[in-house]
Coordinates of N, CA and C in Angstrom, one line a residue:
M1 N 91.9 91.8 114.1 CA 93.4 91.6 114.6 C 94.1 90.7 115.7
P2 N 95.0 89.8 115.4 CA 95.7 89.2 116.1 C 95.8 89.9 117.7
S3 N 95.8 89.2 118.3 CA 95.3 89.3 120.1 C 96.9 90.0 120.7
S4 N 98.0 89.9 119.8 CA 99.3 90.1 119.9 C 99.8 91.5 119.6
L5 N 98.1 91.8 118.8 CA 98.8 93.0 118.3 C 98.1 94.5 118.6
R6 N 96.5 93.5 119.5 CA 95.4 95.0 119.8 C 95.9 96.0 120.7
N7 N 97.3 95.8 121.4 CA 97.4 96.8 122.3 C 98.5 98.0 121.2
M8 N 99.0 98.0 120.2 CA 99.9 98.9 119.5 C 99.4 99.8 119.3
P9 N 100.5 100.4 119.4 CA 100.3 102.1 119.2 C 99.2 102.8 118.4
P10 N 98.5 103.8 118.6 CA 97.7 104.2 117.6 C 98.4 104.6 116.1
V11 N 99.5 105.4 116.1 CA 100.2 105.1 114.9 C 100.9 104.2 113.9
A12 N 101.5 102.8 115.1 CA 101.3 101.9 114.1 C 100.1 100.8 113.6
A13 N 98.8 101.2 114.5 CA 98.1 100.8 114.2 C 97.2 101.3 113.1
A14 N 97.4 102.2 113.2 CA 96.5 103.1 111.7 C 97.6 102.7 110.5
A15 N 98.5 102.4 110.5 CA 99.9 102.0 109.4 C 99.8 100.6 108.8
T16 N 98.8 99.6 109.5 CA 99.2 98.1 109.5 C 97.9 98.0 108.8
E17 N 97.7 97.3 108.3 CA 96.4 96.3 107.1 C 96.6 94.8 107.1
C18 N 95.1 94.3 106.9 CA 94.7 92.8 106.3 C 94.8 92.8 105.5
R19 N 95.4 92.1 105.0 CA 95.5 91.1 103.8 C 94.7 89.9 103.5
L20 N 93.7 89.6 102.4 CA 93.3 88.4 102.7 C 93.5 87.4 101.4
S21 N 93.5 86.1 100.8 CA 93.6 85.5 100.0 C 93.1 83.9 100.4
G22 N 93.0 83.2 99.6 CA 92.3 81.8 99.6 C 91.8 81.1 98.7
E23 N 91.4 79.5 98.7 CA 91.2 79.1 97.7 C 90.2 78.4 98.3
G24 N 89.1 76.9 97.8 CA 88.5 76.0 98.3 C 88.1 74.8 97.2
D25 N 87.6 74.0 97.8 CA 86.8 73.1 97.2 C 85.2 73.0 97.9
T26 N 84.5 72.7 97.0 CA 82.9 72.4 97.1 C 83.1 70.8 96.7
K27 N 81.9 70.4 97.9 CA 81.1 69.2 97.9 C 79.9 69.5 97.6
R28 N 78.8 68.6 97.6 CA 77.6 68.7 97.5 C 76.8 67.3 97.6
D29 N 76.0 67.1 99.0 CA 75.1 65.7 98.6 C 73.7 66.6 98.5
I30 N 73.3 66.1 97.5 CA 71.7 66.0 96.7 C 70.9 65.4 98.2
I31 N 70.1 66.5 98.8 CA 68.8 66.2 99.9 C 67.7 65.4 98.8
P32 N 67.2 64.5 99.4 CA 65.7 63.9 98.8 C 64.4 64.7 99.0
G33 N 64.6 65.5 98.3 CA 62.8 66.3 99.0 C 63.1 67.8 99.2
K34 N 61.6 68.7 99.4 CA 62.3 70.3 100.8 C 61.7 69.8 101.9
D35 N 61.7 68.7 102.5 CA 61.5 68.7 103.8 C 62.6 68.5 104.7
H36 N 63.7 67.9 104.5 CA 64.4 68.1 105.1 C 65.4 69.2 105.5
K37 N 66.3 69.6 106.4 CA 66.9 70.8 106.5 C 68.5 70.6 105.5
C38 N 69.1 71.9 105.0 CA 69.9 71.8 104.0 C 71.1 72.5 105.4
F39 N 72.6 72.0 105.7 CA 73.2 72.7 106.3 C 74.4 73.2 105.3
V40 N 75.6 74.0 105.7 CA 76.5 73.9 104.8 C 77.7 74.0 105.6
R41 N 78.9 73.1 106.3 CA 79.9 73.4 106.5 C 81.2 73.6 105.9
L42 N 82.2 74.8 106.8 CA 83.1 75.5 106.6 C 84.4 75.0 107.6
H43 N 85.4 74.1 106.7 CA 86.4 73.9 107.6 C 87.8 74.2 106.2
G44 N 88.6 74.1 107.4 CA 89.9 74.2 106.7 C 90.8 74.7 107.5
D45 N 92.0 75.0 106.8 CA 93.2 75.8 107.0 C 93.5 77.5 107.2
L46 N 93.9 78.1 108.3 CA 94.1 79.6 108.2 C 95.5 79.5 108.8
I47 N 96.2 79.7 107.8 CA 97.7 80.6 107.5 C 97.5 82.1 108.0
L48 N 98.1 81.8 109.2 CA 99.0 84.2 109.6 C 99.7 84.2 109.5
S49 N 100.1 85.6 108.8 CA 101.4 85.5 108.4 C 101.6 87.2 108.6
Y50 N 103.1 87.9 109.2 CA 103.0 89.5 109.5 C 104.2 89.6 108.4
R51 N 104.0 90.9 108.2 CA 105.3 91.4 106.8 C 105.2 92.7 107.3
L52 N 106.7 93.1 106.8 CA 106.5 94.8 107.0 C 107.3 94.9 105.8
R53 N 107.0 96.2 105.2 CA 106.9 97.1 104.3 C 107.8 98.3 104.6
A54 N 109.7 97.9 104.6 CA 110.1 98.9 105.5 C 110.5 100.3 104.5
V55 N 110.8 101.3 105.3 CA 111.8 102.5 105.2 C 112.8 101.8 103.9
G56 N 113.2 102.6 102.4 CA 114.1 102.0 102.2 C 114.5 100.3 101.5
G57 N 113.4 99.5 102.3 CA 113.2 98.3 102.1 C 112.9 97.8 100.6
P58 N 112.2 96.6 100.3 CA 112.0 96.2 99.2 C 110.5 96.3 98.6
K59 N 109.9 96.4 97.7 CA 109.1 96.9 97.2 C 108.2 96.2 98.0
R60 N 107.9 94.7 98.1 CA 106.8 93.8 98.4 C 107.2 93.8 99.8
P61 N 106.1 93.5 100.5 CA 106.6 93.4 102.1 C 107.4 92.1 102.3
T62 N 108.3 92.4 103.1 CA 109.4 91.3 103.3 C 108.2 90.3 104.6
L63 N 108.4 88.9 104.5 CA 107.9 88.2 105.1 C 108.7 88.0 106.8
L64 N 107.7 88.3 107.8 CA 108.6 88.4 109.1 C 108.6 87.1 110.0
H65 N 107.6 86.4 110.2 CA 107.1 85.8 111.0 C 106.0 85.3 110.4
Q66 N 105.5 83.9 110.3 CA 104.1 82.9 109.9 C 104.1 82.1 111.0
E67 N 103.0 82.2 111.2 CA 102.0 80.9 113.1 C 101.6 79.5 112.2
P68 N 102.2 78.5 112.9 CA 101.7 77.9 112.7 C 100.0 77.8 112.1
T69 N 99.9 76.4 111.1 CA 98.4 76.6 110.3 C 97.2 76.2 111.7
R70 N 96.4 76.9 111.7 CA 95.2 76.5 112.7 C 93.9 75.9 111.9
R71 N 93.6 75.1 112.6 CA 92.4 74.5 111.6 C 90.9 75.4 112.1
F72 N 89.7 75.4 111.1 CA 88.7 76.0 111.6 C 87.4 74.6 110.9
D73 N 86.3 74.8 112.0 CA 85.5 74.0 111.2 C 84.2 74.4 112.2
K74 N 83.0 75.1 111.0 CA 81.8 75.2 111.4 C 80.5 75.0 110.7
L75 N 79.1 74.5 110.9 CA 78.2 74.1 110.8 C 77.4 74.8 110.9
F76 N 76.4 75.3 109.4 CA 75.8 76.0 109.8 C 74.3 75.2 108.7
E77 N 73.3 76.0 109.3 CA 71.9 75.5 109.0 C 71.5 76.5 107.9
L78 N 70.8 76.5 106.5 CA 70.6 77.2 105.5 C 69.1 77.6 105.8
F79 N 68.7 78.5 106.3 CA 67.8 78.7 106.3 C 66.6 79.0 104.9
D80 N 67.4 79.7 104.2 CA 66.3 79.9 102.8 C 67.6 79.0 101.4
A81 N 67.4 78.0 102.0 CA 68.1 76.9 100.8 C 67.8 77.8 99.3
D82 N 66.8 77.8 98.8 CA 66.7 78.2 97.2 C 67.2 79.6 97.2
A83 N 67.3 80.3 98.3 CA 67.7 81.8 97.4 C 69.2 81.4 97.6
F84 N 70.0 80.6 98.2 CA 71.2 80.0 98.7 C 72.0 79.2 96.9
F85 N 71.1 78.6 96.6 CA 71.2 78.0 95.2 C 71.2 77.8 94.2
Q86 N 70.1 78.7 94.1 CA 69.9 79.8 92.9 C 70.2 81.0 92.6
S87 N 70.5 81.6 93.8 CA 71.2 83.1 93.1 C 72.8 83.5 93.7
Y88 N 72.8 83.9 92.6 CA 75.2 83.9 93.1 C 74.7 85.2 94.5
L89 N 73.9 86.2 94.3 CA 74.4 87.3 94.7 C 73.9 86.9 96.7
A90 N 73.0 86.1 96.5 CA 72.3 85.5 97.7 C 73.5 84.0 98.5
C91 N 74.1 83.7 97.8 CA 74.7 82.9 98.5 C 76.1 83.3 98.0
R92 N 76.3 84.4 97.5 CA 78.0 85.1 98.5 C 78.1 85.5 99.2
D93 N 76.7 87.0 99.3 CA 76.6 87.4 101.1 C 76.5 86.0 101.9
A94 N 75.8 84.7 101.7 CA 75.3 84.1 103.1 C 77.1 83.4 103.1
I95 N 77.7 83.2 102.6 CA 79.4 82.6 102.5 C 79.8 83.5 103.1
H96 N 79.8 85.1 102.9 CA 80.4 86.0 103.4 C 80.3 85.8 105.3
Q97 N 78.7 85.9 105.7 CA 78.7 86.0 106.9 C 79.1 84.8 107.7
M98 N 79.0 83.4 106.9 CA 79.7 82.2 107.7 C 80.8 82.5 107.7
L99 N 81.3 83.1 107.2 CA 83.1 82.9 106.9 C 83.1 84.1 108.6
E100 N 82.3 85.3 108.5 CA 82.5 86.5 109.5 C 82.4 85.9 110.7
Q101 N 81.4 84.6 111.1 CA 80.7 83.9 112.0 C 81.8 82.3 112.6
T102 N 82.8 82.4 111.5 CA 83.6 80.7 111.8 C 84.7 81.3 112.9
P103 N 84.6 81.1 114.0 CA 85.6 80.7 114.8 C 87.0 80.8 114.4
L104 N 87.9 82.0 114.8 CA 89.4 81.7 114.4 C 89.2 83.2 113.1
V105 N 88.2 82.6 112.1 CA 87.9 83.5 110.8 C 88.1 84.7 110.8
G106 N 86.6 84.5 112.2 CA 86.2 85.6 112.3 C 86.8 86.9 112.7
D107 N 87.9 86.3 113.0 CA 88.4 87.2 114.1 C 89.3 88.6 113.6
F108 N 89.0 88.3 111.6 CA 90.1 89.0 111.4 C 88.8 89.7 110.5
D109 N 89.2 91.4 109.7 CA 88.4 91.9 108.8 C 88.1 91.9 107.7
L110 N 87.3 90.8 107.3 CA 86.9 90.7 106.0 C 85.7 91.2 105.3
A111 N 86.5 92.8 105.1 CA 85.6 93.3 104.4 C 86.3 92.7 102.9
P112 N 85.4 92.8 101.8 CA 85.5 92.9 100.2 C 87.1 93.3 99.8
D113 N 86.9 94.5 100.3 CA 88.1 95.6 99.9 C 89.7 95.1 100.5
N114 N 89.3 93.9 101.4 CA 90.7 93.2 102.2 C 91.0 92.0 101.3
W115 N 90.3 91.4 100.8 CA 90.8 90.5 99.5 C 91.7 90.6 98.3
D116 N 92.8 90.4 98.1 CA 92.9 89.9 96.9 C 92.2 89.3 96.0
D117 N 91.3 88.5 96.2 CA 90.3 87.6 95.7 C 90.0 87.2 96.4
F118 N 88.0 88.0 96.1 CA 86.9 88.1 97.3 C 87.0 86.5 97.1
L119 N 87.0 86.0 98.0 CA 86.6 84.2 98.1 C 85.4 84.1 98.2
P120 N 84.7 84.6 98.8 CA 83.2 84.6 98.8 C 82.3 84.8 97.3
H121 N 83.3 85.2 96.5 CA 82.5 85.4 95.2 C 83.2 84.4 94.4
D122 N 84.4 83.8 94.6 CA 84.4 82.3 94.3 C 84.5 81.1 94.3
L123 N 83.7 81.6 95.4 CA 82.5 80.4 96.3 C 82.0 80.0 95.3
A124 N 80.5 81.4 95.0 CA 78.9 81.5 95.5 C 79.4 80.8 93.3
M125 N 80.5 81.4 92.7 CA 80.3 81.5 91.0 C 80.6 79.4 91.2
L126 N 80.9 79.1 91.5 CA 81.4 77.3 91.7 C 79.7 76.9 92.4
M127 N 79.5 77.3 93.2 CA 78.2 76.7 94.0 C 77.3 76.9 92.7
V128 N 76.6 78.3 92.2 CA 75.7 78.4 91.6 C 75.9 77.6 89.9
R129 N 77.0 77.8 89.4 CA 77.0 77.3 88.0 C 76.8 75.8 88.2
A130 N 77.5 75.0 89.6 CA 76.9 73.5 89.5 C 75.7 73.1 89.7
V131 N 74.9 73.8 90.3 CA 73.4 74.1 90.9 C 73.1 74.0 89.3
R132 N 73.3 75.0 88.9 CA 72.2 75.4 87.3 C 73.0 74.0 86.0
H133 N 74.4 73.7 86.3 CA 74.5 72.1 85.7 C 73.2 70.9 86.3
D134 N 73.4 70.7 87.4 CA 72.7 70.0 87.7 C 70.8 70.0 87.7
T135 N 70.3 71.2 87.6 CA 69.6 71.5 87.6 C 68.8 70.9 85.8
D136 N 70.1 71.2 85.1 CA 69.8 71.3 83.9 C 69.5 69.6 83.2
E137 N 70.5 68.8 83.9 CA 70.9 67.7 84.2 C 69.3 66.4 84.3
H138 N 68.7 67.3 85.4 CA 67.1 66.6 86.0 C 66.3 67.0 85.6
G139 N 66.2 67.6 84.5 CA 65.2 68.0 83.5 C 64.6 69.3 84.1
G140 N 65.2 70.5 85.3 CA 65.1 71.5 85.3 C 64.5 71.4 86.6
V141 N 64.5 70.2 87.1 CA 63.8 69.9 88.8 C 65.3 70.8 89.4
T142 N 64.6 71.3 90.5 CA 65.4 72.2 91.5 C 65.7 71.3 92.6
L143 N 67.1 71.2 92.3 CA 67.5 70.3 93.9 C 68.2 70.9 95.5
R144 N 68.1 70.1 96.3 CA 68.8 71.1 97.2 C 70.1 70.1 97.8
Y145 N 70.7 71.0 99.1 CA 72.0 70.1 99.1 C 72.4 70.3 100.4
N146 N 73.1 69.0 100.9 CA 73.9 69.5 102.1 C 75.4 69.8 101.3
V147 N 76.3 71.1 102.1 CA 77.2 71.1 101.2 C 78.8 71.6 102.2
D148 N 79.4 71.3 101.8 CA 81.1 71.0 102.4 C 82.3 71.5 101.4
M149 N 82.4 72.6 102.2 CA 83.7 73.6 101.2 C 84.4 73.6 102.5
D150 N 86.1 72.9 101.6 CA 87.1 72.7 102.2 C 88.0 73.9 102.2
L151 N 88.5 74.6 102.6 CA 89.0 76.1 102.4 C 90.9 76.3 102.4
T152 N 90.9 76.8 102.2 CA 92.9 77.3 102.8 C 92.1 78.8 102.6
I153 N 92.5 79.3 104.1 CA 92.9 81.3 104.1 C 94.1 81.6 104.6
L154 N 94.8 82.4 104.0 CA 95.8 83.0 104.3 C 95.6 84.7 104.6
V155 N 96.3 85.0 105.3 CA 95.9 86.3 106.2 C 97.1 86.5 106.4
N156 N 97.6 87.6 105.9 CA 98.8 88.2 105.3 C 97.8 90.0 106.6
I157 N 99.0 90.3 108.1 CA 99.4 91.9 108.6 C 100.1 92.0 108.2
V158 N 100.1 93.3 107.6 CA 101.4 94.4 106.7 C 101.3 95.6 107.4
Y159 N 102.6 95.9 107.8 CA 103.2 97.0 108.8 C 103.5 97.9 107.9
S160 N 103.2 99.2 107.2 CA 103.7 100.3 106.4 C 104.2 100.9 107.4
E161 N 106.1 100.8 107.3 CA 106.8 101.9 108.1 C 107.0 103.2 107.6
P162 N 106.6 103.6 106.0 CA 106.5 104.7 105.1 C 105.1 105.8 106.1
K163 N 104.1 104.8 105.6 CA 102.6 105.3 106.3 C 103.4 105.9 107.6
A164 N 103.3 104.8 108.6 CA 103.7 105.6 110.5 C 104.7 106.4 110.4
L165 N 105.4 106.5 109.2 CA 106.8 108.1 109.5 C 105.7 108.9 109.3
L166 N 104.2 109.1 108.2 CA 104.1 110.1 107.9 C 102.7 110.5 109.2
L167 N 102.5 109.7 109.1 CA 101.7 109.7 110.4 C 102.4 110.1 111.8
A168 N 103.8 109.8 112.2 CA 104.2 110.5 113.2 C 105.1 111.9 112.9
C169 N 105.1 111.9 112.2 CA 105.2 113.4 111.5 C 104.2 114.5 111.6
E170 N 102.3 113.5 111.0 CA 102.2 114.3 111.7 C 101.5 114.7 113.1
Q171 N 102.1 114.2 113.9 CA 101.6 114.0 115.2 C 102.4 115.3 115.6
R172 N 104.1 115.6 114.9 CA 104.3 116.7 115.6 C 104.1 117.9 115.0
A173 N 103.3 118.1 113.8 CA 103.0 119.4 113.1 C 101.9 119.7 112.9
T174 N 101.3 120.0 112.5 CA 100.2 120.3 111.4 C 99.7 120.2 110.0
V175 N 98.5 119.8 110.0 CA 97.9 119.3 109.1 C 97.1 120.3 108.7
T176 N 97.3 120.7 107.2 CA 96.2 121.6 107.3 C 95.9 121.6 105.8
R177 N 94.3 121.7 105.3 CA 93.6 121.3 104.4 C 93.0 122.8 103.9
C178 N 93.8 123.6 102.4 CA 93.6 124.6 102.5 C 93.3 124.6 101.0
L179 N 93.1 126.4 100.4 CA 93.0 126.9 99.1 C 94.4 127.8 99.3
F180 N 95.4 127.5 98.2 CA 96.5 128.2 98.3 C 97.0 128.3 96.5
A181 N 97.5 129.1 96.4 CA 98.1 129.5 95.6 C 99.8 129.0 95.2
A182 N 99.7 129.3 93.8 CA 101.6 129.3 93.6 C 102.5 130.4 94.5
T183 N 102.9 129.7 95.4 CA 103.9 130.8 96.1 C 105.2 130.2 96.4
P184 N 105.9 130.7 97.0 CA 107.3 129.8 97.2 C 107.1 128.8 98.4
T185 N 106.4 128.5 99.2 CA 105.6 127.7 100.0 C 105.1 126.5 99.7
D186 N 104.9 126.3 97.8 CA 104.5 125.6 97.0 C 105.2 123.9 97.9
C187 N 104.7 122.9 97.3 CA 104.9 121.5 97.8 C 106.6 121.6 96.5
P188 N 107.7 121.3 97.3 CA 109.0 121.4 96.9 C 109.2 120.3 95.8
I189 N 108.2 118.8 96.5 CA 108.5 117.7 95.4 C 107.8 118.0 93.7
C190 N 106.8 118.8 94.2 CA 105.8 118.5 92.6 C 106.1 119.8 91.9
M191 N 106.0 120.9 92.8 CA 106.1 122.5 92.3 C 104.9 122.2 91.7
E192 N 103.7 121.5 92.0 CA 102.7 122.4 91.5 C 101.7 123.2 92.4
D193 N 100.7 123.9 91.6 CA 99.7 124.2 92.5 C 98.4 123.5 92.3
S194 N 97.3 123.3 93.9 CA 96.4 122.3 93.8 C 95.1 123.7 94.1
D195 N 93.7 122.8 94.0 CA 92.5 123.9 94.1 C 92.3 123.1 95.6
T196 N 92.3 122.2 96.3 CA 92.6 121.6 97.7 C 93.3 120.5 97.8
T197 N 94.1 120.8 98.7 CA 94.4 119.5 98.5 C 95.5 119.3 100.2
V198 N 95.4 118.2 100.6 CA 96.1 117.4 102.3 C 97.6 117.9 102.5
R199 N 98.1 118.6 102.9 CA 99.4 118.6 103.1 C 100.3 118.7 104.9
V200 N 101.5 118.2 104.8 CA 102.0 118.0 106.1 C 102.9 118.8 106.4
R201 N 103.4 119.4 107.4 CA 104.4 120.2 107.8 C 105.3 119.3 108.4
L202 N 106.5 119.0 107.7 CA 107.2 118.1 108.7 C 107.6 118.7 109.8
P203 N 108.6 118.0 110.9 CA 109.1 118.8 111.8 C 110.0 120.0 112.1
C204 N 111.0 119.5 110.7 CA 111.7 120.7 110.6 C 111.1 121.7 109.7
S205 N 109.7 121.9 110.1 CA 108.7 123.1 109.0 C 109.0 122.9 107.4
H206 N 109.4 122.0 107.0 CA 109.0 122.1 105.2 C 108.0 121.5 105.1
S207 N 107.1 121.8 104.2 CA 105.4 121.4 103.9 C 105.8 120.7 102.4
F208 N 104.5 119.1 102.9 CA 104.6 118.9 101.5 C 103.2 118.2 100.9
H209 N 102.8 118.0 100.1 CA 101.1 117.8 99.6 C 101.9 116.2 100.3
C210 N 100.8 115.8 101.3 CA 100.6 114.1 101.7 C 101.2 112.9 100.4
D211 N 100.1 113.2 99.5 CA 100.4 111.9 98.4 C 102.2 112.5 97.6
C212 N 102.8 113.6 97.9 CA 103.8 114.0 97.3 C 104.6 113.0 98.5
I213 N 105.2 113.3 99.4 CA 105.6 112.5 100.3 C 105.4 111.2 101.1
L214 N 104.8 110.9 100.7 CA 104.7 109.6 100.9 C 105.8 108.5 100.1
P215 N 105.6 108.7 98.6 CA 106.4 108.2 97.9 C 108.1 108.1 98.3
W216 N 108.1 109.3 99.1 CA 109.6 109.8 99.2 C 110.0 109.0 100.3
F217 N 109.2 108.8 100.7 CA 109.2 107.9 102.6 C 109.5 106.6 102.3
Y218 N 109.2 105.7 101.5 CA 109.4 104.5 101.1 C 110.8 104.4 100.6
K219 N 111.4 105.3 100.5 CA 112.6 105.4 99.6 C 113.5 105.8 101.1
V220 N 113.2 106.8 102.1 CA 114.3 107.3 103.2 C 113.5 107.7 104.5
A221 N 114.0 107.9 105.3 CA 113.3 108.9 106.1 C 114.0 110.3 106.4
K222 N 113.9 110.6 105.6 CA 114.5 112.5 106.0 C 113.6 113.4 104.7
C223 N 114.0 114.0 105.4 CA 113.4 115.7 104.9 C 114.0 115.2 103.6
P224 N 113.3 116.2 102.6 CA 114.0 116.0 100.3 C 114.5 117.0 100.3
K225 N 114.1 118.2 101.6 CA 115.0 119.5 101.3 C 115.8 120.0 102.2
C226 N 115.9 119.1 103.1 CA 116.9 119.7 104.6 C 117.8 118.7 104.7
R227 N 116.8 117.5 104.8 CA 118.1 115.9 104.8 C 117.7 115.9 106.3
H228 N 116.8 116.8 106.9 CA 116.5 116.3 108.5 C 116.1 114.9 108.8
D229 N 116.8 114.1 109.8 CA 116.2 112.8 109.9 C 115.4 112.4 110.7
L230 N 114.6 111.9 110.0 CA 112.9 111.9 110.4 C 112.6 110.9 111.0
G231 N 113.0 110.1 111.4 CA 113.0 108.6 112.0 C 113.0 108.4 113.5
K232 N 113.6 109.4 113.5 CA 113.4 109.6 115.7 C 112.1 109.7 115.6
Y233 N 110.9 110.3 115.2 CA 110.2 110.4 115.8 C 109.1 109.4 115.4
L234 N 109.4 108.2 114.4 CA 108.3 106.9 114.2 C 109.1 106.2 115.2
V235 N 110.1 106.5 115.7 CA 110.4 105.5 116.7 C 109.8 105.8 118.3
A236 N 109.9 107.0 118.2 CA 108.9 108.0 119.5 C 107.5 107.7 119.5
A237 N 106.7 107.4 118.5 CA 105.4 107.5 118.1 C 105.3 105.5 118.1
T238 N 106.1 104.8 117.9 CA 105.9 103.3 117.9 C 106.2 102.9 118.8
D239 N 107.1 103.5 119.7 CA 108.4 103.1 120.8 C 108.6 101.7 120.5
T240 N 109.1 101.3 118.9 CA 110.0 100.5 118.3 C 111.2 100.5 117.2
P241 N 111.8 99.7 117.6 CA 113.0 100.9 116.4 C 113.0 100.3 114.9
M242 N 113.5 101.4 113.6 CA 113.2 101.0 112.8 C 113.9 99.8 111.9
G243 N 112.4 99.4 111.0 CA 112.8 98.0 110.9 C 112.4 97.0 111.2
K244 N 111.1 96.9 112.5 CA 110.9 96.8 113.3 C 109.3 96.2 113.2
F245 N 108.4 95.5 113.6 CA 107.2 95.5 113.6 C 106.4 95.4 114.8
P246 N 106.3 96.8 115.0 CA 105.7 96.9 116.3 C 104.6 95.8 117.3
G247 N 105.1 95.7 118.0 CA 104.5 95.1 118.7 C 104.3 93.1 118.7
L248 N 105.0 92.6 117.8 CA 105.7 91.3 117.3 C 106.3 90.8 117.8
P249 N 106.4 89.9 119.0 CA 107.3 89.2 119.3 C 108.6 88.3 118.9
Q250 N 108.4 87.9 117.9 CA 109.2 86.9 117.2 C 109.4 87.3 115.6
Q251 N 110.5 87.9 115.5 CA 110.9 88.4 114.0 C 112.3 88.8 114.3
P252 N 113.2 88.6 113.0 CA 114.4 88.8 112.9 C 115.5 90.0 113.7

């Protein structure tokens, strides 16, 4: 997480995620013989943006601020070059680890689930496919290379106000995981009975399934039953006005 957001209130931090995407080109220079070391150079641009998914706002998060493009550059020695060039899995995992160890890039959570398209997968596919083609062209002889990867990595820090609102309401009430039968206290939104479910009791005392109330919060910060205004609990929990990104100094 960027340093400017490391002191975010817990409710806001829990409702903020890092989304990643990227693209890149790879170049390889053949190394004569196996006695020479192999290196991979990762370099390129990192573009960091901040986006807000506001209560009652557009479905797509709104861009609030984009920082100037920053450069990264790091050289890695390959200690198992044969595996890197011949195994897709070894190549993918090695590239992922290199990204995690690259200054600036490694400041963010690079877990595979945070990528729209997992960049190490794309780069490994390009690399292994090219190496296999070279091997066929050279009569089955396994080659070794120095590799240059020129990358562009986009980092989007997305704050979900509806999720933060749900967490703020949880702070003010009690969340229970329980077995319950169809009674007048069933969720007023779905009116369905569930074997086991997580419910949230709003500060106005009305209780809902979390999975039911969250989509409602994407539309409005009010209880769907009594219309009690819940926005004040979010403001108190995040110390931030509605419609703003907590901790972000530059925003409209």
